[in-house]
Amino acid sequence: MSRFFSYKYADLEPYVPGEQPSDMARYIKLNTNESPFPPSEKALSYARANTRSLQLYSDPNSAQVTKAIAGCYNVDPDMVLVTNGSDEILNFAFMAYTDDRNPALFADITYGFYPVFAQINASASKIIPLRDDFSLCVDDYIGLKGTVFIANPNAPTGIALPASEIERIVKADPDRIVVVDEAYVDFGAESCIDLVRRYDNILVCQTFSKSRSFAGGRLGYGIGSKSIIADLNTIKYSTNPYNVNSMTSAMGIGILSDEEYTRANCRTIMENRSFTVDGLRRLGFKVLDSSANFIFVSSDRISGADYYSRMKDKGILIRHFTKKRIENWCRVSIGSRENMEAFLKATAEILSEA
Ligand code: PMP
């Protein structure tokens, strides 16, 4: 830290993204929940033909891609805000709806960026432990004051709540906002977007990074009431008005015009997930029931840290977290069938060597 760094950030512990090795070709990458499939060809050719002149700034309203997203969900474009990945809309929500008096409420085991967003915004937070089986107890959130952040499906567990359970949290207190982070919703969970039409205290965040094969393009969005989106626009126009670049916007429209490609890839990932879960359970692993494009796994025969490093030696990257409660677990992203066959083979070898 230089001597010039503001005291405000002296204790900031930044988010640690999964490894993105420079010698990527050496590895099967199952550590950051990306799609194993490239973006749709149809989307790429749409973007080549329709990217707005790059010597001009991007449209600060991102009007076209916003309209396309609104059309997909049948909501008014004023209920949608597009952002630079969904991390940005999540941070906007922390900026807008949490502070030292109004805490962020979130689980102990959830997306690791939430505590960082709370910290950088000098917001209070209240951590609500998941049950022993890593499920979330909705009743724990009833009666608490603050802004609720729930990843659904949760990360890194993959466990999803039905929309009706999230609705109980939303309904319990109309004076409290519930932010539902649906980064992984397309792999078998139920979206809460319908609730946005009935309640004005919910914001649903989604991304093009996972099911839509566009992590590198950085496109996310939030859907909420017009007044929530107006608040978040105030934050956006006070930080980065051109937050979504023209190439990314054009790709976003192209991707939405090829929903069949997205749906087919999601189906394949879900099949590969079942294949991998079956294989791991046969090897004696504990595997949580996942509705996401990753699984959370642990074995009595090898520690989480050893499993991670032995897999890395074999050219397969998975994610290990050092947090005490989950130190014996690893998160494995679901890749192509070929990737998952190689993953299971390497796992069996490691167990037999152990
Ligand atoms: N939410 C969750 C739960 C995630 O795991 C991620 C991916 N790291 C994000 C949001 C943000 O993804 P992106 O910024 O790529 O949309």
Coordinates of N, CA and C and ligand atoms in Angstrom, one line a residue, residues 15 32-33 84-88 90 111 114 151 153-155 181 183-184 206-210 215 218-220 331, ligand 1:
Y15 N -11.9 -8.7 -3.4 CA -12.4 -10.0 -3.9 C -11.3 -10.7 -4.6
T32 N -14.2 -21.2 -12.7 CA -14.8 -19.8 -12.6 C -16.2 -19.8 -13.3
N33 N -16.8 -21.0 -13.4 CA -18.2 -21.1 -13.8 C -18.5 -20.5 -15.2
N84 N -22.0 -3.3 -16.5 CA -20.7 -4.0 -16.8 C -20.6 -5.2 -16.0
G85 N -21.2 -6.3 -16.5 CA -21.3 -7.5 -15.7 C -22.3 -7.3 -14.6
S86 N -22.8 -8.4 -14.0 CA -23.8 -8.2 -12.9 C -23.1 -7.8 -11.6
D87 N -21.8 -8.0 -11.5 CA -21.1 -7.4 -10.4 C -21.4 -5.9 -10.2
E88 N -21.5 -5.2 -11.4 CA -21.7 -3.8 -11.3 C -23.1 -3.4 -10.7
L90 N -24.8 -5.3 -8.8 CA -24.8 -5.6 -7.3 C -24.1 -4.5 -6.5
Y111 N -21.9 -15.6 -2.3 CA -21.0 -15.0 -3.2 C -20.0 -14.1 -2.4
Y114 N -20.1 -10.1 -1.8 CA -21.0 -9.3 -1.0 C -20.3 -8.6 0.2
A151 N -28.2 -15.0 -3.3 CA -27.9 -15.6 -4.6 C -28.7 -16.8 -4.7
P153 N -29.7 -19.6 -7.8 CA -29.1 -20.5 -6.9 C -27.9 -19.9 -6.1
N154 N -27.6 -20.4 -4.9 CA -26.5 -19.9 -4.2 C -25.2 -20.3 -4.7
A155 N -24.2 -19.5 -4.5 CA -22.8 -19.9 -4.9 C -22.0 -19.9 -3.5
D181 N -29.9 -12.4 -6.7 CA -28.8 -12.5 -7.6 C -29.0 -13.8 -8.4
A183 N -27.5 -15.1 -11.1 CA -26.4 -15.3 -12.1 C -26.5 -16.7 -12.7
Y184 N -27.0 -17.7 -11.9 CA -27.0 -19.1 -12.3 C -28.4 -19.7 -12.6
Q206 N -29.3 -10.4 -13.2 CA -28.9 -11.6 -14.0 C -27.7 -11.2 -14.8
T207 N -27.1 -12.2 -15.6 CA -25.9 -11.9 -16.3 C -25.9 -12.7 -17.6
F208 N -25.1 -12.2 -18.5 CA -24.8 -12.9 -19.8 C -23.5 -13.8 -19.6
S209 N -22.9 -13.8 -18.4 CA -21.6 -14.4 -18.3 C -21.7 -16.0 -18.3
K210 N -22.8 -16.5 -17.9 CA -22.8 -18.0 -17.6 C -23.6 -18.7 -18.7
A215 N -18.9 -14.2 -20.7 CA -18.2 -13.7 -19.5 C -17.3 -12.6 -19.8
R218 N -18.7 -8.9 -20.4 CA -19.1 -8.1 -19.3 C -20.5 -7.5 -19.5
L219 N -21.5 -8.3 -19.4 CA -22.9 -7.7 -19.6 C -23.8 -8.3 -18.5
G220 N -24.3 -7.5 -17.7 CA -25.3 -7.9 -16.7 C -26.5 -6.9 -16.6
R331 N -15.4 -26.4 -5.4 CA -16.5 -26.1 -6.3 C -15.9 -26.4 -7.7
Ligands
PMP1 N1 -23.3 -13.4 -8.8 C1 -22.7 -14.6 -8.5 C2 -23.3 -15.4 -7.5 C3 -21.5 -15.0 -9.2 O1 -20.9 -16.1 -8.9 C4 -21.0 -14.1 -10.1 C5 -19.7 -14.5 -10.9 N2 -18.5 -14.3 -10.2 C6 -21.6 -12.9 -10.3 C7 -22.7 -12.6 -9.7 C8 -21.0 -11.8 -11.3 O2 -20.9 -12.3 -12.6 P1 -20.7 -11.2 -13.7 O3 -20.2 -9.9 -13.2 O4 -19.8 -11.9 -14.7 O5 -22.1 -11.0 -14.3

